XYZ file of C-alpha atoms in Angstrom:
739
model
C -213.224 10.494 -20.633
C -209.946 8.664 -20.559
C -208.788 10.588 -23.596
C -209.596 13.916 -21.931
C -207.636 13.037 -18.798
C -204.611 11.933 -20.860
C -204.606 15.290 -22.726
C -204.791 17.141 -19.428
C -201.889 15.100 -18.076
C -199.746 15.917 -21.144
C -200.378 19.722 -20.961
C -199.782 19.967 -17.237
C -195.921 20.021 -17.422
C -196.058 22.836 -20.006
C -198.348 24.925 -17.804
C -196.144 24.325 -14.814
C -193.025 25.483 -16.671
C -194.841 28.619 -17.835
C -195.919 29.349 -14.293
C -192.345 29.000 -13.080
C -191.072 31.445 -15.682
C -193.774 33.994 -14.835
C -193.000 33.789 -11.137
C -189.285 34.197 -11.721
C -189.880 37.268 -13.889
C -192.092 38.864 -11.227
C -189.559 38.147 -8.517
C -186.792 39.509 -10.602
C -188.729 42.724 -11.153
C -189.464 42.975 -7.446
C -185.779 42.537 -6.607
C -186.189 39.091 -5.096
C -184.441 35.844 -5.885
C -186.638 32.863 -6.542
C -185.310 29.281 -6.266
C -186.338 26.865 -9.009
C -188.583 24.047 -7.639
C -187.665 20.432 -8.180
C -189.494 18.435 -10.731
C -190.815 16.171 -8.107
C -192.224 19.030 -6.101
C -193.740 20.789 -9.069
C -195.100 17.911 -11.042
C -194.257 14.759 -9.179
C -192.363 13.493 -12.213
C -189.278 14.279 -14.185
C -189.366 16.911 -16.864
C -188.194 16.000 -20.286
C -184.670 16.952 -21.094
C -183.547 17.259 -17.413
C -181.470 14.816 -15.380
C -183.012 13.477 -12.237
C -181.075 13.804 -9.011
C -181.692 13.615 -5.334
C -184.429 15.502 -3.601
C -181.921 18.219 -2.438
C -180.860 19.039 -5.977
C -182.379 22.002 -7.808
C -183.190 22.780 -11.384
C -181.282 25.607 -13.121
C -183.364 28.723 -13.188
C -184.879 29.813 -16.459
C -183.741 33.121 -18.057
C -185.588 36.203 -16.803
C -187.601 38.614 -18.932
C -184.881 41.294 -18.501
C -182.213 38.889 -19.738
C -184.336 37.963 -22.698
C -184.969 41.603 -23.529
C -181.235 42.327 -23.160
C -180.407 39.689 -25.756
C -183.001 41.087 -28.144
C -182.306 44.833 -27.524
C -178.699 45.113 -26.291
C -178.457 48.856 -27.064
C -181.376 49.642 -24.733
C -180.645 47.244 -21.841
C -176.852 47.644 -21.927
C -176.483 48.542 -18.223
C -177.909 46.914 -15.215
C -179.099 50.257 -13.795
C -180.820 51.302 -16.996
C -184.536 50.986 -17.089
C -186.976 51.124 -19.881
C -187.023 54.443 -21.666
C -189.892 56.402 -23.081
C -192.224 59.305 -22.334
C -193.081 59.940 -18.758
C -196.686 60.270 -17.917
C -196.151 63.533 -15.940
C -193.165 65.685 -17.025
C -191.652 68.302 -14.664
C -192.620 71.901 -15.580
C -189.787 73.862 -17.298
C -188.618 77.103 -15.571
C -189.504 80.276 -17.588
C -186.754 82.956 -18.066
C -187.749 86.668 -17.868
C -185.889 88.859 -20.338
C -184.386 92.163 -19.220
C -183.017 95.225 -20.987
C -180.634 97.955 -19.826
C -181.762 101.567 -20.417
C -179.797 104.824 -20.223
C -181.928 107.191 -18.128
C -180.963 110.856 -17.695
C -182.834 112.742 -14.939
C -183.058 116.509 -15.514
C -183.611 118.902 -12.589
C -186.272 121.167 -14.097
C -188.858 121.302 -16.906
C -187.092 121.927 -20.210
C -187.413 121.278 -23.922
C -183.703 120.770 -24.655
C -180.951 118.344 -23.748
C -178.229 119.375 -21.260
C -175.889 122.134 -22.411
C -172.417 120.748 -21.749
C -170.346 118.203 -19.863
C -169.907 120.721 -17.041
C -173.645 120.654 -16.361
C -173.621 116.855 -16.502
C -170.898 116.756 -13.843
C -172.858 119.213 -11.717
C -175.961 117.000 -11.904
C -173.858 113.972 -11.024
C -172.760 115.647 -7.788
C -176.456 116.223 -6.988
C -177.452 112.572 -7.529
C -179.085 113.229 -10.903
C -177.874 112.966 -14.468
C -177.197 109.754 -16.361
C -177.557 106.247 -14.915
C -178.035 102.742 -16.387
C -181.195 100.925 -15.217
C -182.155 97.291 -15.871
C -185.895 96.660 -16.394
C -187.752 93.366 -16.852
C -190.127 92.793 -19.743
C -193.059 91.836 -17.495
C -192.859 95.018 -15.407
C -195.579 97.596 -15.383
C -195.576 101.286 -14.524
C -195.423 100.753 -10.759
C -192.421 98.417 -10.934
C -190.601 100.780 -13.313
C -191.280 103.745 -11.033
C -190.055 101.802 -7.998
C -186.821 100.922 -9.808
C -186.285 104.564 -10.791
C -186.811 105.729 -7.217
C -184.282 103.160 -6.033
C -181.598 104.386 -8.436
C -182.542 108.083 -8.047
C -183.671 108.551 -4.420
C -184.538 112.207 -5.063
C -187.528 111.070 -7.143
C -189.216 109.883 -3.935
C -189.772 113.521 -2.951
C -190.730 114.738 -6.434
C -194.230 116.156 -6.671
C -196.124 117.165 -9.741
C -195.335 114.142 -11.896
C -192.722 113.376 -14.524
C -192.486 112.118 -18.090
C -189.958 110.445 -20.313
C -188.540 112.382 -23.258
C -186.269 111.413 -26.124
C -183.976 113.554 -28.256
C -183.617 113.817 -31.982
C -180.486 112.654 -33.744
C -177.305 114.674 -34.069
C -174.771 116.198 -31.725
C -174.793 119.175 -29.395
C -177.862 120.524 -27.658
C -181.022 119.033 -29.196
C -184.774 119.325 -28.964
C -186.663 116.932 -26.680
C -189.883 115.187 -27.664
C -192.164 113.450 -25.169
C -192.581 109.671 -25.017
C -196.325 109.000 -24.942
C -197.505 106.497 -22.354
C -200.355 104.029 -22.668
C -203.497 103.736 -20.537
C -201.530 101.810 -17.884
C -198.584 104.202 -17.858
C -195.082 103.396 -19.051
C -194.372 99.754 -19.843
C -191.302 97.811 -20.863
C -192.357 97.682 -24.512
C -193.032 101.443 -24.603
C -189.588 102.338 -23.270
C -187.884 99.718 -25.416
C -189.407 101.115 -28.589
C -188.722 104.740 -27.666
C -185.061 104.038 -26.851
C -184.422 101.679 -29.787
C -183.835 98.701 -27.450
C -181.834 100.774 -24.984
C -179.449 102.337 -27.525
C -180.763 105.910 -27.117
C -180.977 107.882 -23.893
C -184.325 108.484 -22.191
C -184.642 111.824 -20.385
C -186.804 111.967 -17.265
C -188.141 115.518 -16.967
C -190.195 116.863 -14.021
C -193.464 118.434 -15.113
C -194.055 121.023 -12.374
C -191.483 120.879 -9.577
C -187.724 121.456 -9.743
C -185.226 119.071 -8.186
C -182.413 120.445 -6.085
C -178.982 120.499 -7.710
C -177.085 121.128 -4.491
C -174.030 118.848 -4.166
C -174.756 115.829 -1.985
C -172.491 114.452 0.743
C -170.189 111.692 -0.381
C -171.913 109.131 1.871
C -175.336 109.663 0.246
C -177.283 106.629 -1.027
C -176.867 107.926 -4.590
C -173.123 107.205 -4.382
C -173.344 103.934 -2.438
C -172.602 101.669 -5.408
C -169.901 103.867 -6.949
C -166.220 102.924 -6.494
C -164.495 105.325 -4.124
C -160.984 106.502 -3.294
C -159.401 108.852 -0.763
C -158.120 112.300 -1.676
C -154.380 112.391 -1.001
C -154.590 116.020 0.153
C -157.509 116.084 2.566
C -158.111 112.342 3.044
C -161.829 112.442 2.192
C -163.364 109.286 0.716
C -165.351 110.112 -2.398
C -166.518 108.501 -5.677
C -164.172 108.378 -8.654
C -166.555 110.496 -10.703
C -166.321 113.391 -8.253
C -162.685 112.938 -7.326
C -161.397 114.642 -10.496
C -163.305 117.828 -9.703
C -162.264 117.717 -6.076
C -158.552 117.315 -6.851
C -158.543 120.461 -9.003
C -160.093 122.568 -6.237
C -158.680 120.995 -3.084
C -156.831 123.807 -1.282
C -155.413 122.009 1.732
C -151.834 122.532 0.568
C -152.385 126.272 0.311
C -152.879 126.510 4.064
C -150.036 124.182 5.074
C -146.634 125.742 5.581
C -143.561 123.941 4.369
C -141.461 122.443 7.200
C -138.323 123.968 5.659
C -139.654 127.508 5.849
C -138.312 129.631 8.652
C -140.866 132.395 8.301
C -144.168 133.076 6.574
C -144.641 136.257 4.591
C -148.202 137.530 4.623
C -149.183 138.624 1.118
C -152.701 139.682 2.048
C -152.771 143.478 2.398
C -155.952 143.301 4.442
C -154.195 141.430 7.220
C -151.330 143.879 7.308
C -151.466 146.154 10.344
C -149.498 149.212 11.269
C -147.036 147.085 13.180
C -145.987 143.531 12.349
C -144.152 141.399 14.843
C -141.331 139.406 13.349
C -139.898 136.923 15.789
C -136.220 136.120 15.502
C -134.497 133.422 17.443
C -131.252 134.457 19.123
C -128.252 132.250 19.769
C -129.423 131.678 23.350
C -132.749 130.358 22.082
C -134.690 133.431 23.112
C -137.175 135.194 20.800
C -137.234 138.913 20.353
C -139.940 140.933 18.591
C -139.045 143.568 16.089
C -141.678 145.972 14.901
C -141.888 146.487 11.133
C -143.703 149.456 9.735
C -145.908 149.184 6.658
C -145.776 151.349 3.564
C -148.311 151.929 0.815
C -147.712 150.382 -2.604
C -147.839 153.169 -5.224
C -149.481 150.822 -7.734
C -152.298 149.089 -5.851
C -152.433 151.499 -2.865
C -152.258 148.582 -0.399
C -150.147 148.419 2.775
C -147.170 146.055 2.927
C -144.187 145.646 5.293
C -141.171 147.725 4.374
C -138.959 144.696 3.714
C -141.551 142.987 1.537
C -142.517 146.014 -0.509
C -139.726 145.698 -3.171
C -140.675 142.101 -3.903
C -144.371 142.960 -4.068
C -143.758 145.953 -6.354
C -141.944 143.730 -8.853
C -145.014 141.541 -9.290
C -147.784 144.003 -8.552
C -150.199 144.434 -11.385
C -153.459 143.759 -9.818
C -154.456 147.314 -8.904
C -158.215 147.613 -8.720
C -160.562 150.507 -8.897
C -163.024 151.228 -6.156
C -165.871 149.420 -7.845
C -163.868 146.238 -8.351
C -162.563 146.373 -4.807
C -166.063 146.638 -3.408
C -167.263 143.755 -5.553
C -164.384 141.558 -4.391
C -165.050 142.414 -0.764
C -168.704 141.558 -1.245
C -167.756 138.296 -2.925
C -165.389 137.408 -0.079
C -168.123 138.101 2.483
C -170.597 135.876 0.698
C -168.144 133.076 -0.073
C -168.287 129.959 2.020
C -165.413 129.450 4.400
C -163.372 126.374 3.604
C -164.016 123.625 6.109
C -163.236 119.907 6.110
C -165.584 118.300 3.647
C -166.264 118.436 -0.097
C -163.856 120.745 -1.846
C -166.593 122.289 -3.968
C -168.516 123.455 -0.947
C -167.814 127.025 -1.968
C -169.751 126.385 -5.203
C -172.898 125.328 -3.411
C -174.849 127.716 -5.620
C -174.985 126.246 -9.127
C -172.935 128.226 -11.652
C -176.016 128.837 -13.767
C -178.612 129.580 -11.081
C -177.731 133.207 -10.296
C -177.200 134.582 -13.804
C -180.142 132.686 -15.293
C -182.568 134.190 -12.769
C -181.185 137.731 -12.943
C -183.566 140.060 -14.762
C -181.020 142.693 -15.775
C -178.980 141.345 -18.742
C -175.919 143.422 -17.820
C -175.972 142.120 -14.272
C -176.473 138.574 -15.597
C -173.342 138.971 -17.735
C -171.425 140.214 -14.719
C -172.525 137.251 -12.567
C -171.689 134.766 -15.314
C -168.299 136.410 -15.796
C -167.454 136.324 -12.088
C -168.451 132.686 -11.635
C -166.510 131.522 -14.669
C -163.380 133.446 -13.680
C -163.645 132.069 -10.148
C -163.896 128.535 -11.467
C -160.659 128.824 -13.463
C -158.852 131.131 -11.054
C -156.248 128.469 -10.215
C -155.390 127.575 -13.795
C -151.990 128.587 -15.171
C -151.816 132.255 -16.092
C -152.105 133.408 -19.679
C -149.360 135.881 -20.566
C -149.433 138.088 -23.665
C -146.326 140.170 -24.340
C -146.349 143.017 -26.861
C -143.168 144.818 -27.829
C -144.000 148.475 -28.283
C -140.860 148.959 -30.422
C -142.028 146.394 -33.001
C -143.769 147.295 -36.219
C -147.532 147.032 -36.549
C -147.151 143.809 -38.491
C -145.088 142.227 -35.708
C -147.599 143.371 -33.079
C -150.471 141.861 -35.041
C -148.515 138.650 -35.451
C -148.186 138.473 -31.664
C -151.977 138.722 -31.318
C -152.554 136.047 -33.950
C -150.047 133.625 -32.413
C -151.574 134.086 -28.964
C -155.236 133.588 -29.915
C -154.619 130.727 -32.332
C -153.312 128.473 -29.581
C -155.409 125.386 -28.924
C -156.311 123.609 -25.679
C -156.281 126.829 -23.655
C -158.561 127.755 -20.769
C -159.411 131.285 -21.843
C -161.092 132.078 -18.521
C -157.775 131.595 -16.688
C -156.053 134.620 -15.091
C -154.733 136.926 -17.807
C -151.760 139.290 -17.654
C -150.260 141.523 -20.299
C -146.762 142.909 -20.614
C -145.736 145.876 -22.751
C -142.048 145.714 -23.563
C -140.692 149.239 -23.671
C -143.404 150.730 -21.452
C -143.254 150.926 -17.668
C -147.020 150.648 -17.231
C -148.374 147.551 -15.453
C -151.644 146.439 -13.931
C -155.191 146.009 -15.159
C -154.987 149.164 -17.215
C -152.486 147.413 -19.474
C -154.864 144.468 -19.812
C -157.685 146.765 -20.858
C -155.381 148.548 -23.308
C -154.261 145.293 -24.963
C -157.798 143.915 -25.196
C -158.930 147.181 -26.752
C -156.176 146.861 -29.350
C -157.274 143.297 -30.172
C -160.932 144.266 -30.580
C -159.972 147.208 -32.753
C -158.069 144.846 -35.054
C -161.264 142.893 -35.704
C -163.021 145.922 -37.175
C -160.143 147.759 -38.846
C -158.071 144.729 -39.910
C -154.703 143.140 -39.174
C -151.476 144.408 -40.669
C -150.659 141.176 -42.477
C -150.015 140.925 -46.196
C -151.911 137.988 -47.693
C -151.284 138.970 -51.289
C -153.949 141.631 -51.756
C -153.197 144.546 -49.446
C -151.090 145.492 -46.466
C -154.220 145.644 -44.248
C -156.410 142.546 -44.105
C -159.863 143.084 -42.543
C -161.835 140.147 -41.187
C -165.160 141.944 -41.591
C -166.302 144.142 -44.442
C -169.303 146.284 -45.205
C -170.819 149.451 -43.890
C -171.819 150.576 -40.410
C -174.152 148.129 -38.577
C -174.059 145.809 -41.615
C -170.642 144.187 -41.278
C -170.331 140.629 -42.592
C -167.388 138.189 -42.560
C -164.939 138.641 -45.389
C -165.331 136.274 -48.334
C -161.571 135.752 -48.695
C -160.872 132.033 -48.732
C -157.392 132.397 -47.253
C -158.886 133.759 -44.021
C -161.026 130.643 -43.647
C -158.110 128.342 -44.407
C -155.968 130.073 -41.772
C -158.856 129.841 -39.234
C -158.608 133.533 -38.456
C -162.354 133.697 -37.810
C -161.999 131.102 -35.068
C -159.365 133.399 -33.586
C -161.874 136.276 -33.828
C -164.405 134.311 -31.758
C -161.813 133.713 -29.063
C -160.926 137.410 -28.957
C -164.602 138.345 -28.504
C -165.112 135.846 -25.690
C -161.823 136.683 -23.987
C -162.595 140.394 -24.076
C -166.019 139.685 -22.577
C -164.469 137.785 -19.628
C -162.554 140.874 -18.556
C -165.458 143.301 -18.774
C -164.919 144.666 -22.261
C -167.578 145.561 -24.783
C -168.689 143.250 -27.547
C -168.066 143.458 -31.284
C -170.289 146.266 -32.620
C -171.687 146.829 -36.088
C -172.398 143.270 -37.285
C -175.351 142.538 -39.530
C -178.448 141.307 -37.700
C -178.588 138.251 -39.932
C -175.003 137.357 -38.995
C -175.749 137.950 -35.298
C -178.745 135.614 -35.545
C -176.596 132.777 -36.872
C -173.757 133.501 -34.438
C -176.102 133.193 -31.450
C -177.637 129.868 -32.491
C -180.609 131.081 -34.551
C -181.996 129.194 -37.539
C -181.454 130.068 -41.171
C -185.064 131.168 -41.758
C -184.841 133.842 -39.060
C -181.533 135.029 -40.465
C -182.944 135.300 -43.999
C -185.863 137.369 -42.700
C -183.387 139.839 -41.129
C -181.414 140.402 -44.344
C -181.327 143.821 -45.964
C -179.727 145.083 -49.146
C -177.146 146.985 -47.052
C -175.776 143.642 -45.823
C -174.206 142.991 -49.246
C -170.615 144.158 -48.860
C -169.785 144.085 -52.580
C -171.059 147.395 -53.988
C -171.353 146.054 -57.536
C -173.388 143.040 -56.445
C -175.506 145.244 -54.192
C -176.416 147.529 -57.084
C -177.236 144.566 -59.314
C -179.460 142.877 -56.744
C -181.205 146.179 -55.975
C -182.360 146.358 -59.600
C -184.919 143.652 -58.850
C -186.815 146.136 -56.690
C -187.503 148.357 -59.675
C -190.941 147.971 -61.272
C -189.502 147.705 -64.778
C -186.052 146.737 -66.014
C -184.335 147.744 -69.187
C -182.709 145.241 -71.509
C -179.290 146.173 -70.187
C -180.425 145.756 -66.572
C -182.027 142.378 -67.315
C -178.778 141.230 -68.908
C -176.815 142.427 -65.906
C -179.073 140.567 -63.444
C -179.130 137.452 -65.627
C -175.340 137.293 -65.742
C -175.193 137.411 -61.965
C -177.888 134.743 -61.650
C -176.129 132.400 -64.055
C -172.793 132.860 -62.280
C -174.476 131.883 -58.987
C -176.561 129.056 -60.543
C -179.861 130.815 -59.907
C -182.889 131.157 -62.202
C -182.939 134.113 -64.549
C -185.440 136.947 -63.996
C -188.873 137.006 -65.581
C -192.018 139.015 -65.048
C -193.158 137.086 -61.930
C -190.101 136.010 -59.949
C -188.444 139.326 -59.044
C -189.271 139.150 -55.336
C -188.249 135.505 -55.010
C -185.070 136.090 -56.978
C -184.234 139.105 -54.797
C -184.300 136.973 -51.643
C -182.310 134.169 -53.290
C -179.545 136.493 -54.478
C -179.472 138.344 -51.165
C -179.123 135.126 -49.203
C -176.478 133.872 -51.604
C -174.407 137.053 -51.343
C -174.470 137.288 -47.528
C -175.193 133.955 -45.846
C -173.972 131.376 -48.327
C -170.542 132.923 -48.700
C -170.310 133.708 -44.991
C -171.521 130.403 -43.523
C -168.072 128.893 -42.969
C -166.661 132.030 -41.281
C -169.751 132.186 -39.053
C -169.197 128.574 -38.006
C -165.580 129.324 -37.163
C -166.528 132.368 -35.060
C -169.128 130.298 -33.247
C -166.532 127.609 -32.535
C -164.190 130.251 -31.119
C -166.969 131.492 -28.813
C -167.552 127.942 -27.605
C -163.839 127.520 -26.891
C -163.950 130.446 -24.464
C -166.913 129.040 -22.528
C -169.562 131.753 -23.027
C -171.823 129.615 -25.232
C -174.148 128.594 -22.323
C -174.817 132.275 -21.641
C -175.593 132.935 -25.306
C -178.083 130.068 -25.519
C -179.788 130.645 -22.173
C -180.055 134.441 -22.302
C -181.141 135.872 -25.675
C -181.320 139.324 -24.066
C -177.502 139.461 -23.801
C -176.998 139.169 -27.556
C -177.237 142.939 -27.890
C -174.421 143.248 -25.313
C -172.074 140.855 -27.095
C -172.914 142.230 -30.544
C -174.210 145.785 -29.994
C -175.188 148.403 -32.532
C -172.704 151.143 -33.322
C -174.974 153.840 -31.892
C -175.256 152.082 -28.519
C -171.492 152.004 -27.906
C -170.779 155.572 -28.945
C -169.707 157.794 -26.084
C -171.707 160.926 -25.426
C -170.459 164.027 -23.691
C -173.346 164.089 -21.239
C -172.903 160.463 -20.170
C -169.177 160.918 -19.688
C -169.588 164.073 -17.611
C -172.181 162.378 -15.390
C -169.783 159.528 -14.605
C -166.939 161.832 -13.475
C -166.299 162.228 -9.750
C -165.136 165.840 -9.584
C -162.754 166.936 -6.809
C -164.741 168.483 -3.980
C -161.895 169.801 -1.861
C -158.295 170.915 -2.123
C -156.269 168.123 -3.743
C -152.819 167.493 -2.435
C -149.971 166.582 -4.694
C -148.130 163.278 -4.485
C -145.317 164.858 -2.512
C -146.146 165.731 1.091
C -143.695 168.641 1.217
C -145.367 170.538 -1.635
C -148.061 173.118 -1.116
C -151.671 172.123 -1.823
C -153.303 173.302 -5.040
C -155.528 176.333 -4.489
C -159.239 175.813 -4.901
C -159.344 178.477 -7.599
C -156.916 176.581 -9.805
C -158.895 173.366 -9.258
C -162.097 175.027 -10.427
C -160.375 176.529 -13.464
C -158.804 173.257 -14.647
C -161.935 171.167 -14.070
C -163.917 173.770 -16.029
C -161.490 173.401 -18.912
C -161.942 169.629 -18.831
C -165.747 169.938 -18.860
C -165.591 172.288 -21.835
C -163.177 169.969 -23.653
C -165.552 167.033 -23.215
C -168.602 168.996 -24.320
C -166.919 170.155 -27.534
C -165.225 166.850 -28.369
C -166.350 164.646 -31.251
C -167.165 160.940 -30.706
C -163.692 160.043 -31.987
C -161.982 162.385 -29.498
C -164.176 161.109 -26.663
C -163.168 157.545 -27.543
C -159.479 158.498 -27.438
C -159.990 160.310 -24.136
C -161.592 157.246 -22.584
C -158.724 155.063 -23.831
C -156.215 157.481 -22.363
C -158.150 157.633 -19.083
C -158.944 153.939 -18.343
C -157.245 151.901 -21.082
C -160.175 151.195 -23.413
C -163.129 152.963 -24.978
C -165.752 151.093 -22.955
C -167.992 153.349 -20.866
C -167.046 153.255 -17.167
C -169.329 154.110 -14.293
C -166.846 156.022 -12.146
C -164.089 158.304 -13.403
C -161.882 160.295 -11.039
C -160.123 163.630 -11.587
C -157.250 165.103 -9.583
C -155.576 168.485 -10.029
C -151.915 168.311 -9.060
C -148.713 170.241 -9.537
C -147.199 168.636 -12.628
C -146.278 169.448 -16.222
C -148.464 167.274 -18.440
C -151.690 165.253 -18.049
C -151.135 161.776 -16.626
C -153.619 158.887 -16.480
C -153.558 156.162 -13.804
C -155.630 153.643 -15.735
C -155.715 151.022 -12.990
C -157.352 153.528 -10.630
C -159.529 155.248 -13.276
C -157.861 158.527 -12.296
C -156.833 161.422 -14.537
C -154.289 163.837 -13.091
C -154.361 167.329 -14.621
C -151.712 170.002 -14.093
C -152.796 173.086 -12.207
C -150.761 175.647 -14.165
C -153.238 176.166 -17.027
C -154.550 179.683 -17.251
C -156.143 179.549 -20.729
C -158.314 176.926 -22.386
C -156.138 176.963 -25.527
C -153.076 175.730 -23.647
C -155.160 173.058 -21.912
C -156.630 171.798 -25.186
C -153.252 171.613 -26.919
C -151.773 169.499 -24.133
C -154.814 167.223 -24.056
C -154.686 166.625 -27.823
C -150.966 165.873 -27.522
C -151.630 163.435 -24.690
C -154.404 161.652 -26.614
C -152.141 161.186 -29.618
C -149.866 158.949 -27.536
C -152.367 156.120 -27.020
C -151.346 154.327 -30.223
C -147.591 154.430 -29.665
C -147.387 154.361 -25.893
C -149.680 153.608 -23.036
C -151.108 157.043 -22.424
C -148.371 158.928 -20.592
C -146.648 162.012 -21.926
């Protein structure tokens, strides 16, 4: 018993020291400071290894658990603020990032299977709030979120009925075919659009299925333009987006209506506003204004009234004489045009340039509408001036045509004027005469010596089967590109197209595929007579040894298979295509590029029914006597001469001379009728209204600007009349049609 108590007494100081250390560690962890108890208080006796002091003295505190751990792991418990490290029991959830992708979306206004035609149409759609925009879509969006984002960027889609679909285009440049982007059971998703657009690299086209969106220009404060950067027009002060400012600057006409402060008077150049009396105010020295009446006189060229003082200046620049039909069309256009008011400068083009001519059923009327709208669009561009010296040789004249139509970066729909050096004729009749000369050069050839002959034709072959010449020098000089510009430029000013081309060539020129062109080939399309005869041998049921050798030589020279008993039909098509299309593909591409330069390519693609107008058959452009007689407006009453003091022509003489003219037309050949039309109006193109006047003069005279033919009244026999008419018609090549 005594032994047990002595063991308990010996272990008691050790337990007490352990208790003290544990308490200090807990207090240290709880942020409290614990004082070390005295040995007398804790155990009632001194602890070994410690000095004994008074009752107020304390024992040095033992090291804490943190201090002990700091000695053992200094790299973990290096700072007092650091706590124990390790995994937390509950970690904070990490924020998830939603990926997005930017797509190029192009909204089209109507159902179509092709991409937009040109940059002009893209600018037109931009003014209507459609066209191309960049849209950011999230990867977790469904069809409803995508549709809401589209409606936010394109507000016009909110009113669209009938549904829409996404389309994508095939590779390449120019106008391409559209293929639909199939949607899943839940509609369009992010993954569907991302795969169809190759991660946003390709454009997605949004096409309405049933309804058409309006392409009317929107006001500049529309929601579609809210995010676009804007600037003020320096002419009219209107705030508009940068994208539309370039178009507005070209057509802003504010300066045209503002008079210069340095001008003392304003001369009115509009003959419609000219009255029988014009008041011209002059300021006297006393500061008083007096009115002086100025009488108007008629311009002999355009038949418009101008003040007497202004008539000499107007006559020096007059060349815009119009016939009755053109005058009526201009008056109708002026009545239907929108009056310029403060606002968007393209308000006058509220009707889209393509809407009227695309919906017109008559192809001729569609061409006329397209021509008028394009000329109106470029009416303020710098004038194109072509000067021909009538005293030059034919080679020099042809060189003038080539230099003019080979110029690059030219707006061919700009106002066009022609000048004939050595001829007093001016006006639109001269323009028609020069354009007729240029078109005639395309069929007959230019007088340039390229090493083979003095006359170099661009097209060769027989009637209605003309194909581009195979001469390599013509392709290197890009003369076929010049030919395309001549065709388009002649079309702008109401001329006829290029007649007599092969149907296969016309198919390729108007954007057709090669298979359709091959199907339209005939043996007459081969311009080389020797090759034509050789290829035609394959149509014979049996060939002689000499004929087989002849065909085989041609096949080997063109790297084609030689004939056998089963491949005659196939070999015939291969040789025919090689002779016509393969050798003429580069010239056809150059002509097509020239047509695109003039701006008529949208009409060619959109209206296949106008192809026969641009490239007619020879028989359709030939003049007939009956058609020409029906278009003549015969004089119904006594015609006065140009001089007021002369006596009027008797009705008997008028009837006699007009009868001679009718007989001359009825007996004339197509070649003579063509020359007569050139003499009468300036070109051989059929005209709806022709006017005849019988006057007191010596020889026949043609006022081409007014479509008027003046015949002398002194003819008593048809023989004398015919001789003078033949003499007058012979002057169209050397002069302008005056004797």
